[in-house]
């Protein structure tokens, strides 16, 4: 599927660029970066990387705040034939020790405030260290300013690595997902078409760029379409609403949509210039979908993907964007639902393990051949770990992570099913259902509920409302109330945190 002689993602992105003056990125302070600037700056940084000893196939680790310069570092790394390894800015030195030791990068780029600590870790694997701060300043930028902008993009084969992204690893050690040039290019090109991106688009980019969503989906799709993006350091609802007057697309995690809905300034009028709102990385509540439609007249387009697979499914551009569903497999991607134990394909509407196969699916886990082998079926399907179903119309629905399944008294309880019933109770904002160790049942179904401030709802009222709507074994044994559910930056509810909080709930 090479679109140019060289399968390097950078070549595929830019080899046929003609309009170098086109706007690629606008910073929050109004600074404008053209496509030509991106190419020149990535050339300078690629020259610095090579001067620091980075060779094709080497890893370049980056724990940097979001900035255009950090995005340029990604492009430069790929351009130099090296492997980009972005790291969540929240990771502590203790955690970084594992990532750096495991990935053995030849260069680590970090915020100046962390340089001393990181230098000690980098030393252990013989890596050099450069700095880059949230304003794009640091030793890397200083060196780049003195380097030549000319750089011949290093040829790469389609299945050479372009990036390694560590999974969030809520169970066990996090694993490095190896993504190839073909994985990234094929998925972005497919999304450009599916979501009708063109050079007239202006994307509001407020996602972090250490994660597949902000780094690959948002950035690569924009750059492949020669569109522009407005780069914001983080979610700022009022600023986003203001920018909508001259933007066309927003990509967000569900939290973006719930936060935007809290603003009285969100309206049909303020979203008039926008053509598309995309959500992913965590489930968008059907309720949020409906509220958004009512308030703005736009149906949010929800899609489903993961670090290992890039994007797998999307609701249609034309046609029904079904609340609570993640849509159809993208062109070239196969999705099936199987019995988790036997691996046999299940019929429509039956809940099982979601498996995917296609050019989007990663090459394997870095230095974990056994783990990799155990997550793939013999016929090449990747076992996602997500439970779901395909409905009679072909829409995929995610029911939750396999590891979140609650087994109570020997019965399987799908948290989503219980959450849906609880969420339908008047006064409930949202809920999370978890399994908590229980002497008699193995696990006790436990509901953690956020209620409307004004709602006079208590445990017995929730249980009463559920009575008769759920089989006895699915009924929560306890209902706990909290102000907010714990979420990570990507908007995912951290059920592991809830399980830890309530682990002693049924202790005798
Ligand atoms: P990550 O690798 O951090 O992108 O996380 C991937 C996981 O996020 C998937 O395996 C799903 O469990 C979840 N996820 C992503 N998109 C959605 C979605 N639209 N609805 C529900 N879960 C999602």
Short mmCIF file of C-alpha atoms and ligand atoms in Angstrom, two decimals:
data_model
loop_
_atom_site.label_atom_id
_atom_site.label_comp_id
_atom_site.label_asym_id
_atom_site.label_seq_id
_atom_site.Cartn_x
_atom_site.Cartn_y
_atom_site.Cartn_z
CA UNK A 1 0.00 0.00 0.00
CA UNK A 2 2.97 2.32 -0.41
CA UNK A 3 1.98 5.66 -1.82
CA UNK A 4 5.59 6.56 -2.54
CA UNK A 5 8.76 4.60 -3.22
CA UNK A 6 9.80 5.07 0.39
CA UNK A 7 7.37 3.64 2.95
CA UNK A 8 8.61 6.03 5.63
CA UNK A 9 5.52 7.72 7.09
CA UNK A 10 7.21 11.10 6.74
CA UNK A 11 7.70 10.60 2.99
CA UNK A 12 4.11 9.49 2.62
CA UNK A 13 2.96 12.58 4.48
CA UNK A 14 5.03 15.16 2.69
CA UNK A 15 6.75 13.95 -0.50
CA UNK A 16 4.01 15.33 -2.73
CA UNK A 17 3.54 18.57 -0.82
CA UNK A 18 3.25 21.50 -3.20
CA UNK A 19 1.84 24.35 -1.15
CA UNK A 20 4.59 24.92 1.39
CA UNK A 21 2.97 28.16 2.58
CA UNK A 22 -0.22 26.44 3.70
CA UNK A 23 -1.01 26.81 7.38
CA UNK A 24 -0.40 23.56 9.27
CA UNK A 25 -0.57 24.59 12.91
CA UNK A 26 -1.70 27.66 14.78
CA UNK A 27 -0.54 27.98 18.38
CA UNK A 28 -2.79 29.30 21.14
CA UNK A 29 -0.82 32.59 21.05
CA UNK A 30 -1.57 32.99 17.34
CA UNK A 31 1.86 31.91 16.00
CA UNK A 32 1.40 30.25 12.61
CA UNK A 33 3.46 27.30 11.38
CA UNK A 34 3.22 26.42 7.71
CA UNK A 35 3.72 23.00 6.14
CA UNK A 36 7.03 24.30 4.80
CA UNK A 37 8.06 25.31 8.34
CA UNK A 38 7.23 21.83 9.63
CA UNK A 39 9.41 20.25 6.98
CA UNK A 40 12.31 22.64 7.59
CA UNK A 41 12.12 22.31 11.37
CA UNK A 42 11.85 18.54 11.27
CA UNK A 43 14.94 18.55 9.01
CA UNK A 44 16.86 20.57 11.59
CA UNK A 45 15.82 18.34 14.47
CA UNK A 46 16.54 15.18 12.43
CA UNK A 47 20.07 16.50 11.86
CA UNK A 48 20.45 17.01 15.62
CA UNK A 49 19.22 13.46 16.29
CA UNK A 50 21.76 12.02 13.88
CA UNK A 51 24.50 14.18 15.41
CA UNK A 52 23.59 12.72 18.84
CA UNK A 53 24.12 9.24 17.46
CA UNK A 54 20.51 8.24 16.72
CA UNK A 55 20.54 5.56 14.03
CA UNK A 56 17.66 4.03 12.04
CA UNK A 57 15.75 1.67 14.32
CA UNK A 58 16.94 3.43 17.51
CA UNK A 59 14.35 4.62 19.97
CA UNK A 60 13.91 8.30 20.81
CA UNK A 61 11.98 8.66 24.05
CA UNK A 62 10.14 11.90 24.78
CA UNK A 63 8.53 12.98 28.01
CA UNK A 64 7.65 16.51 27.07
CA UNK A 65 4.73 18.86 27.58
CA UNK A 66 2.56 19.44 24.53
CA UNK A 67 4.09 21.92 22.09
CA UNK A 68 4.51 22.24 18.34
CA UNK A 69 8.21 21.54 18.89
CA UNK A 70 7.30 18.23 20.57
CA UNK A 71 5.24 17.30 17.51
CA UNK A 72 8.17 18.27 15.29
CA UNK A 73 10.34 15.93 17.37
CA UNK A 74 7.96 13.09 16.47
CA UNK A 75 8.14 13.95 12.77
CA UNK A 76 11.93 14.32 12.90
CA UNK A 77 12.37 10.97 14.65
CA UNK A 78 10.31 9.18 12.03
CA UNK A 79 12.12 11.08 9.30
CA UNK A 80 15.47 9.89 10.67
CA UNK A 81 14.21 6.30 10.49
CA UNK A 82 14.15 6.05 14.28
CA UNK A 83 11.30 4.94 16.53
CA UNK A 84 9.32 7.55 18.46
CA UNK A 85 8.49 6.69 22.05
CA UNK A 86 6.22 9.26 23.69
CA UNK A 87 5.75 9.02 27.44
CA UNK A 88 2.85 10.29 29.51
CA UNK A 89 3.92 13.49 31.24
CA UNK A 90 2.48 12.18 34.51
CA UNK A 91 5.04 9.37 34.81
CA UNK A 92 7.37 9.67 37.78
CA UNK A 93 11.11 8.94 37.72
CA UNK A 94 10.41 5.57 39.26
CA UNK A 95 8.11 4.67 36.37
CA UNK A 96 10.45 6.17 33.80
CA UNK A 97 13.18 3.88 35.06
CA UNK A 98 11.16 0.93 33.76
CA UNK A 99 10.34 2.49 30.37
CA UNK A 100 13.88 3.66 29.70
CA UNK A 101 15.35 0.35 30.88
CA UNK A 102 12.89 -1.62 28.75
CA UNK A 103 13.06 0.44 25.56
CA UNK A 104 16.77 1.30 25.73
CA UNK A 105 16.48 4.53 23.75
CA UNK A 106 19.60 6.20 22.42
CA UNK A 107 18.15 9.63 23.21
CA UNK A 108 15.70 10.89 25.82
CA UNK A 109 14.08 14.31 25.45
CA UNK A 110 12.48 15.71 28.60
CA UNK A 111 11.37 18.85 30.39
CA UNK A 112 14.37 20.78 31.79
CA UNK A 113 12.94 20.38 35.31
CA UNK A 114 13.36 16.61 35.07
CA UNK A 115 16.69 16.53 33.24
CA UNK A 116 18.86 15.72 36.27
CA UNK A 117 16.78 12.79 37.42
CA UNK A 118 16.35 11.43 33.90
CA UNK A 119 20.05 11.77 33.12
CA UNK A 120 20.78 9.16 35.80
CA UNK A 121 18.30 6.72 34.24
CA UNK A 122 19.50 7.45 30.72
CA UNK A 123 23.08 6.84 31.79
CA UNK A 124 22.27 3.25 32.68
CA UNK A 125 21.40 2.46 29.05
CA UNK A 126 23.94 4.83 27.49
CA UNK A 127 21.31 7.29 26.24
CA UNK A 128 21.92 11.00 25.72
CA UNK A 129 19.51 13.61 27.10
CA UNK A 130 18.14 16.80 25.51
CA UNK A 131 15.55 19.17 26.95
CA UNK A 132 12.36 20.71 25.63
CA UNK A 133 9.91 22.73 27.73
CA UNK A 134 6.24 23.61 27.29
CA UNK A 135 7.15 26.74 25.31
CA UNK A 136 9.24 24.67 22.93
CA UNK A 137 12.50 25.96 24.37
CA UNK A 138 15.42 23.88 25.56
CA UNK A 139 18.71 22.35 24.46
CA UNK A 140 17.05 20.50 21.56
CA UNK A 141 15.62 23.69 20.06
CA UNK A 142 18.91 25.54 20.59
CA UNK A 143 20.83 22.84 18.76
CA UNK A 144 18.21 22.69 16.00
CA UNK A 145 18.50 26.43 15.37
CA UNK A 146 22.14 25.90 14.42
CA UNK A 147 21.51 22.81 12.27
CA UNK A 148 20.76 22.64 8.57
CA UNK A 149 17.14 22.29 7.47
CA UNK A 150 18.17 19.90 4.68
CA UNK A 151 17.74 16.27 5.55
CA UNK A 152 17.17 13.31 3.29
CA UNK A 153 14.37 11.22 4.79
CA UNK A 154 15.71 7.78 5.70
CA UNK A 155 14.06 5.07 3.59
CA UNK A 156 12.02 2.59 5.58
CA UNK A 157 10.06 -0.55 4.74
CA UNK A 158 6.33 -0.62 5.51
CA UNK A 159 6.74 -2.99 8.44
CA UNK A 160 9.66 -1.17 10.04
CA UNK A 161 8.78 0.47 13.33
CA UNK A 162 7.76 4.12 13.44
CA UNK A 163 6.69 4.27 17.09
CA UNK A 164 6.38 2.39 20.33
CA UNK A 165 3.55 3.44 22.63
CA UNK A 166 3.33 1.93 26.05
CA UNK A 167 -0.15 0.80 27.05
CA UNK A 168 -1.55 2.28 30.24
CA UNK A 169 -1.11 -1.08 31.99
CA UNK A 170 -3.75 -1.10 34.69
CA UNK A 171 -2.94 -4.78 35.25
CA UNK A 172 0.70 -5.77 35.37
CA UNK A 173 3.55 -3.99 33.66
CA UNK A 174 2.70 -1.74 30.79
CA UNK A 175 3.71 -3.12 27.42
CA UNK A 176 5.31 -1.34 24.48
CA UNK A 177 3.05 -1.62 21.42
CA UNK A 178 5.19 -1.63 18.27
CA UNK A 179 3.57 0.38 15.47
CA UNK A 180 4.88 0.27 11.92
CA UNK A 181 4.95 2.90 9.20
CA UNK A 182 2.23 0.93 7.39
CA UNK A 183 0.06 0.72 10.52
CA UNK A 184 0.06 4.48 10.99
CA UNK A 185 -0.21 5.51 7.34
CA UNK A 186 -2.97 3.05 6.42
CA UNK A 187 -5.13 3.98 9.38
CA UNK A 188 -4.78 7.75 8.92
CA UNK A 189 -5.51 7.57 5.20
CA UNK A 190 -8.55 5.47 5.86
CA UNK A 191 -9.84 7.98 8.45
CA UNK A 192 -9.21 10.94 6.13
CA UNK A 193 -11.65 9.39 3.71
CA UNK A 194 -14.15 8.05 6.21
CA UNK A 195 -14.47 11.37 8.02
CA UNK A 196 -14.22 13.41 4.77
CA UNK A 197 -11.22 15.45 5.79
CA UNK A 198 -10.01 18.04 3.27
CA UNK A 199 -7.61 20.93 3.15
CA UNK A 200 -10.46 23.24 4.16
CA UNK A 201 -10.66 21.68 7.60
CA UNK A 202 -9.49 23.33 10.80
CA UNK A 203 -9.18 20.93 13.72
CA UNK A 204 -9.28 22.06 17.33
CA UNK A 205 -6.48 19.97 18.84
CA UNK A 206 -6.72 19.95 22.63
CA UNK A 207 -5.67 16.33 23.26
CA UNK A 208 -2.32 15.26 24.71
CA UNK A 209 0.22 14.09 22.15
CA UNK A 210 1.72 11.17 24.07
CA UNK A 211 -1.32 9.04 23.25
CA UNK A 212 -2.56 7.47 20.00
CA UNK A 213 -5.61 9.77 19.89
CA UNK A 214 -3.83 13.14 19.85
CA UNK A 215 -0.60 11.99 18.22
CA UNK A 216 -1.81 9.76 15.41
CA UNK A 217 -5.53 10.19 14.90
CA UNK A 218 -5.65 13.97 15.30
CA UNK A 219 -2.22 14.99 13.98
CA UNK A 220 -1.65 12.49 11.16
CA UNK A 221 -5.17 12.82 9.80
CA UNK A 222 -4.84 16.62 9.72
CA UNK A 223 -1.41 16.55 8.09
CA UNK A 224 -2.39 13.94 5.50
CA UNK A 225 -5.34 16.14 4.45
CA UNK A 226 -3.27 19.34 4.36
CA UNK A 227 -5.74 20.78 6.81
CA UNK A 228 -4.82 23.05 9.71
CA UNK A 229 -4.96 22.51 13.44
CA UNK A 230 -5.21 24.91 16.33
CA UNK A 231 -2.92 23.51 18.99
CA UNK A 232 -4.13 24.02 22.56
CA UNK A 233 -2.08 22.83 25.52
CA UNK A 234 -5.15 21.34 27.20
CA UNK A 235 -8.93 21.28 27.42
CA UNK A 236 -10.25 24.82 27.86
CA UNK A 237 -14.03 24.70 27.22
CA UNK A 238 -14.62 28.44 26.82
CA UNK A 239 -11.68 28.88 24.47
CA UNK A 240 -12.79 25.88 22.42
CA UNK A 241 -16.29 27.31 22.07
CA UNK A 242 -14.80 30.62 20.92
CA UNK A 243 -12.56 28.87 18.39
CA UNK A 244 -15.50 26.93 16.95
CA UNK A 245 -16.44 30.07 15.02
CA UNK A 246 -13.52 29.44 12.67
CA UNK A 247 -12.88 25.71 13.08
CA UNK A 248 -14.59 22.72 11.49
CA UNK A 249 -13.72 19.61 13.54
CA UNK A 250 -13.21 18.75 17.20
CA UNK A 251 -11.72 15.47 18.35
CA UNK A 252 -12.17 14.76 22.02
CA UNK A 253 -12.50 12.19 24.74
CA UNK A 254 -15.98 12.01 26.34
CA UNK A 255 -14.91 14.37 29.14
CA UNK A 256 -14.55 17.12 26.50
CA UNK A 257 -18.21 16.78 25.63
CA UNK A 258 -19.50 16.67 29.21
CA UNK A 259 -17.36 19.70 30.13
CA UNK A 260 -18.45 21.66 27.04
CA UNK A 261 -22.08 20.89 27.83
CA UNK A 262 -21.65 22.62 31.20
CA UNK A 263 -21.08 25.93 29.41
CA UNK A 264 -24.12 28.12 28.74
CA UNK A 265 -22.27 29.35 25.63
CA UNK A 266 -22.57 26.02 23.84
CA UNK A 267 -25.42 26.37 21.37
CA UNK A 268 -26.54 25.80 17.79
CA UNK A 269 -25.20 29.25 17.02
CA UNK A 270 -21.74 28.75 18.57
CA UNK A 271 -21.28 25.42 16.73
CA UNK A 272 -22.67 26.64 13.40
CA UNK A 273 -19.30 26.70 11.63
CA UNK A 274 -18.37 23.17 12.79
CA UNK A 275 -18.98 20.15 10.56
CA UNK A 276 -17.89 17.27 12.80
CA UNK A 277 -17.51 16.31 16.47
CA UNK A 278 -15.62 13.07 17.07
CA UNK A 279 -15.37 11.18 20.36
CA UNK A 280 -13.29 8.20 21.40
CA UNK A 281 -10.82 6.61 23.85
CA UNK A 282 -13.57 5.91 26.37
CA UNK A 283 -17.33 5.32 26.15
CA UNK A 284 -19.49 8.35 25.41
CA UNK A 285 -22.66 8.04 27.45
CA UNK A 286 -25.75 7.77 25.25
CA UNK A 287 -27.19 10.53 27.43
CA UNK A 288 -24.29 12.87 26.56
CA UNK A 289 -24.76 12.04 22.88
CA UNK A 290 -28.45 12.98 23.08
CA UNK A 291 -27.88 16.13 25.10
CA UNK A 292 -25.24 17.24 22.60
CA UNK A 293 -27.60 16.69 19.67
CA UNK A 294 -30.38 18.58 21.39
CA UNK A 295 -28.18 21.53 22.28
CA UNK A 296 -26.10 21.87 19.11
CA UNK A 297 -27.96 20.00 16.38
CA UNK A 298 -24.80 17.90 15.77
CA UNK A 299 -24.67 14.13 16.34
CA UNK A 300 -21.29 13.26 17.87
CA UNK A 301 -19.48 10.66 15.77
CA UNK A 302 -18.10 8.00 18.11
CA UNK A 303 -15.26 5.73 17.07
CA UNK A 304 -13.36 2.90 18.75
CA UNK A 305 -9.67 2.15 18.78
CA UNK A 306 -6.76 1.35 21.01
CA UNK A 307 -3.01 1.88 21.22
CA UNK A 308 -2.30 -1.55 19.72
CA UNK A 309 -4.71 -1.32 16.82
CA UNK A 310 -5.13 2.35 15.93
CA UNK A 311 -8.78 2.91 14.99
CA UNK A 312 -11.02 -0.10 14.35
CA UNK A 313 -14.56 1.13 13.95
CA UNK A 314 -16.41 4.36 13.41
CA UNK A 315 -19.98 5.53 13.21
CA UNK A 316 -20.82 6.57 9.67
CA UNK A 317 -20.31 10.06 8.32
CA UNK A 318 -23.64 9.82 6.52
CA UNK A 319 -26.25 7.70 8.18
CA UNK A 320 -27.16 6.95 11.78
CA UNK A 321 -24.60 7.81 14.44
CA UNK A 322 -26.05 5.57 17.08
CA UNK A 323 -25.72 6.71 20.71
CA UNK A 324 -23.86 4.07 22.72
CA UNK A 325 -22.50 2.29 19.62
CA UNK A 326 -19.06 2.65 18.05
CA UNK A 327 -20.14 2.03 14.47
CA UNK A 328 -18.86 -0.18 11.67
CA UNK A 329 -15.42 -1.68 11.01
CA UNK A 330 -13.31 0.77 8.98
CA UNK A 331 -12.56 -0.28 5.39
CA UNK A 332 -9.96 -3.07 5.41
CA UNK A 333 -10.49 -3.83 9.11
CA UNK A 334 -12.18 -7.08 10.12
CA UNK A 335 -14.00 -7.22 13.45
CA UNK A 336 -15.52 -10.33 15.01
CA UNK A 337 -16.94 -11.30 18.38
CA UNK A 338 -15.93 -14.63 19.84
CA UNK A 339 -16.48 -16.81 22.82
CA UNK A 340 -13.63 -15.72 25.15
CA UNK A 341 -12.65 -19.29 26.09
CA UNK A 342 -13.30 -21.37 22.97
CA UNK A 343 -12.54 -18.59 20.48
CA UNK A 344 -15.55 -19.59 18.37
CA UNK A 345 -17.25 -16.77 16.47
CA UNK A 346 -20.57 -15.75 18.02
CA UNK A 347 -23.85 -14.81 16.37
CA UNK A 348 -25.08 -11.24 16.07
CA UNK A 349 -26.13 -9.63 19.35
CA UNK A 350 -24.22 -12.16 21.47
CA UNK A 351 -21.69 -10.66 23.88
CA UNK A 352 -18.12 -11.89 23.65
CA UNK A 353 -14.51 -10.91 23.01
CA UNK A 354 -13.87 -8.36 20.28
CA UNK A 355 -11.11 -9.44 17.89
CA UNK A 356 -9.67 -7.39 15.04
CA UNK A 357 -7.46 -7.95 12.02
CA UNK A 358 -6.17 -5.52 9.42
CA UNK A 359 -3.30 -3.29 8.33
CA UNK A 360 -4.00 -1.12 11.39
CA UNK A 361 -3.05 -3.83 13.90
CA UNK A 362 0.36 -3.50 15.57
CA UNK A 363 3.35 -5.75 15.09
CA UNK A 364 3.53 -7.01 18.67
CA UNK A 365 4.72 -6.04 22.13
CA UNK A 366 8.29 -4.83 22.40
CA UNK A 367 10.56 -7.62 23.63
CA UNK A 368 7.58 -9.75 24.71
CA UNK A 369 7.24 -12.46 22.04
CA UNK A 370 5.28 -14.79 24.31
CA UNK A 371 2.83 -12.12 25.40
CA UNK A 372 2.43 -11.15 21.75
CA UNK A 373 1.78 -14.74 20.66
CA UNK A 374 -0.82 -15.24 23.37
CA UNK A 375 -2.82 -12.17 22.28
CA UNK A 376 -3.19 -13.25 18.64
CA UNK A 377 -5.31 -16.10 17.26
CA UNK A 378 -3.73 -18.47 14.74
CA UNK A 379 -5.56 -16.76 11.88
CA UNK A 380 -4.06 -13.39 12.74
CA UNK A 381 -6.87 -11.80 14.74
CA UNK A 382 -5.79 -9.69 17.72
CA UNK A 383 -7.69 -10.33 20.94
CA UNK A 384 -8.51 -6.81 22.11
CA UNK A 385 -9.56 -7.59 25.67
CA UNK A 386 -12.75 -5.59 25.07
CA UNK A 387 -16.10 -7.30 25.43
CA UNK A 388 -18.80 -6.31 23.01
CA UNK A 389 -21.32 -7.36 20.43
CA UNK A 390 -22.31 -6.65 16.85
CA UNK A 391 -25.98 -5.79 16.48
CA UNK A 392 -28.20 -6.97 13.60
CA UNK A 393 -27.47 -3.76 11.66
CA UNK A 394 -23.73 -4.38 11.94
CA UNK A 395 -22.98 -1.70 14.55
CA UNK A 396 -20.32 -2.68 17.07
CA UNK A 397 -21.08 -2.04 20.75
CA UNK A 398 -18.46 -2.07 23.51
CA UNK A 399 -19.64 -3.61 26.75
CA UNK A 400 -16.42 -3.02 28.69
CA UNK A 401 -12.96 -4.38 29.32
CA UNK A 402 -12.81 -8.16 29.82
CA UNK A 403 -10.94 -7.67 33.06
CA UNK A 404 -13.81 -5.54 34.40
CA UNK A 405 -16.22 -8.46 34.10
CA UNK A 406 -17.67 -9.26 37.52
CA UNK A 407 -18.14 -12.89 38.47
CA UNK A 408 -20.57 -13.13 41.34
CA UNK A 409 -21.69 -16.49 42.68
CA UNK A 410 -20.35 -18.06 39.49
CA UNK A 411 -22.45 -15.85 37.22
CA UNK A 412 -20.99 -13.38 34.74
CA UNK A 413 -22.18 -9.84 35.27
CA UNK A 414 -21.38 -7.28 32.57
CA UNK A 415 -20.92 -3.96 34.37
CA UNK A 416 -22.25 -1.97 31.42
CA UNK A 417 -25.62 -3.68 31.64
CA UNK A 418 -26.02 -2.74 35.29
CA UNK A 419 -24.61 0.77 34.67
CA UNK A 420 -27.16 1.37 31.91
CA UNK A 421 -30.02 0.53 34.29
CA UNK A 422 -28.62 2.73 37.04
CA UNK A 423 -27.96 5.63 34.65
CA UNK A 424 -31.61 5.52 33.60
CA UNK A 425 -32.77 6.30 37.16
CA UNK A 426 -33.83 9.96 37.46
CA UNK A 427 -31.23 11.92 39.41
CA UNK A 428 -28.29 9.69 38.44
CA UNK A 429 -25.53 11.44 36.47
CA UNK A 430 -23.38 8.38 35.88
CA UNK A 431 -22.21 5.18 37.48
CA UNK A 432 -19.48 2.57 37.52
CA UNK A 433 -20.06 -1.03 38.48
CA UNK A 434 -17.17 -3.08 39.86
CA UNK A 435 -16.54 -6.43 41.46
CA UNK A 436 -15.33 -6.30 45.06
CA UNK A 437 -14.00 -9.38 46.91
CA UNK A 438 -16.85 -11.08 48.78
CA UNK A 439 -16.54 -14.11 51.02
CA UNK A 440 -19.75 -15.80 49.85
CA UNK A 441 -20.00 -14.70 46.24
CA UNK A 442 -16.35 -14.41 45.19
CA UNK A 443 -17.12 -10.91 44.01
CA UNK A 444 -19.93 -8.66 45.09
CA UNK A 445 -21.51 -6.44 42.42
CA UNK A 446 -20.89 -2.92 43.66
CA UNK A 447 -22.25 0.29 42.19
CA UNK A 448 -20.48 3.62 42.52
CA UNK A 449 -22.88 6.41 41.64
CA UNK A 450 -22.62 10.13 40.89
CA UNK A 451 -25.96 11.81 41.48
CA UNK A 452 -27.36 15.19 40.64
CA UNK A 453 -26.59 17.63 43.44
CA UNK A 454 -30.28 18.29 43.89
CA UNK A 455 -31.45 14.66 43.76
CA UNK A 456 -32.63 13.08 47.01
CA UNK A 457 -31.33 9.67 46.06
CA UNK A 458 -29.92 7.14 48.50
CA UNK A 459 -28.83 3.51 48.41
CA UNK A 460 -32.24 2.03 49.04
CA UNK A 461 -33.86 4.26 46.41
CA UNK A 462 -31.39 3.03 43.79
CA UNK A 463 -31.89 -0.61 44.76
CA UNK A 464 -35.64 -0.12 44.76
CA UNK A 465 -35.54 1.39 41.25
CA UNK A 466 -33.47 -1.57 39.98
CA UNK A 467 -35.73 -4.18 41.53
CA UNK A 468 -37.38 -6.21 38.80
CA UNK A 469 -35.22 -4.68 36.07
CA UNK A 470 -32.19 -6.86 36.69
CA UNK A 471 -31.82 -10.55 37.51
CA UNK A 472 -31.12 -11.06 41.24
CA UNK A 473 -27.46 -12.05 40.65
CA UNK A 474 -26.82 -8.78 38.79
CA UNK A 475 -28.24 -6.59 41.54
CA UNK A 476 -25.62 -4.45 43.33
CA UNK A 477 -24.96 -5.61 46.88
CA UNK A 478 -24.00 -2.07 47.80
CA UNK A 479 -24.45 1.36 46.23
CA UNK A 480 -21.81 3.95 47.08
CA UNK A 481 -22.10 7.65 46.24
CA UNK A 482 -19.19 9.83 45.10
CA UNK A 483 -18.91 13.39 43.75
CA UNK A 484 -16.92 12.31 40.67
CA UNK A 485 -15.70 9.06 39.18
CA UNK A 486 -11.88 8.85 39.03
CA UNK A 487 -10.75 9.31 35.42
CA UNK A 488 -7.40 9.42 33.68
CA UNK A 489 -6.47 12.14 31.15
CA UNK A 490 -8.00 10.14 28.32
CA UNK A 491 -11.34 10.19 30.10
CA UNK A 492 -11.31 6.52 31.09
CA UNK A 493 -12.94 5.64 34.39
CA UNK A 494 -10.23 4.08 36.55
CA UNK A 495 -12.06 1.04 37.82
CA UNK A 496 -8.81 -0.24 39.33
CA UNK A 497 -8.84 2.83 41.63
CA UNK A 498 -12.44 2.12 42.62
CA UNK A 499 -11.68 -1.56 43.26
CA UNK A 500 -8.82 -0.48 45.52
CA UNK A 501 -10.98 2.07 47.37
CA UNK A 502 -13.74 -0.41 48.12
CA UNK A 503 -11.74 -3.61 48.49
CA UNK A 504 -12.65 -4.01 52.16
CA UNK A 505 -16.36 -3.29 51.71
CA UNK A 506 -17.52 -6.86 52.30
CA UNK A 507 -14.77 -7.88 54.72
CA UNK A 508 -16.22 -9.74 57.67
P1 LIG B 1 -5.94 3.12 24.72
O1 LIG B 1 -5.02 2.05 24.31
O2 LIG B 1 -5.43 3.95 25.86
O3 LIG B 1 -6.35 3.97 23.56
O4 LIG B 1 -7.25 2.42 25.28
C1 LIG B 1 -7.98 1.59 24.44
C2 LIG B 1 -9.24 1.15 25.12
O5 LIG B 1 -10.11 2.26 25.32
C3 LIG B 1 -10.03 0.19 24.29
O6 LIG B 1 -9.52 -1.13 24.38
C4 LIG B 1 -11.42 0.34 24.89
O7 LIG B 1 -11.53 -0.40 26.08
C5 LIG B 1 -11.46 1.82 25.23
N1 LIG B 1 -12.15 2.60 24.20
C6 LIG B 1 -11.63 3.31 23.18
N2 LIG B 1 -12.59 3.92 22.45
C7 LIG B 1 -13.77 3.57 23.04
C8 LIG B 1 -15.15 3.87 22.78
N3 LIG B 1 -15.51 4.67 21.79
N4 LIG B 1 -16.06 3.31 23.59
C9 LIG B 1 -15.72 2.50 24.61
N5 LIG B 1 -14.45 2.20 24.92
C10 LIG B 1 -13.49 2.73 24.15
#
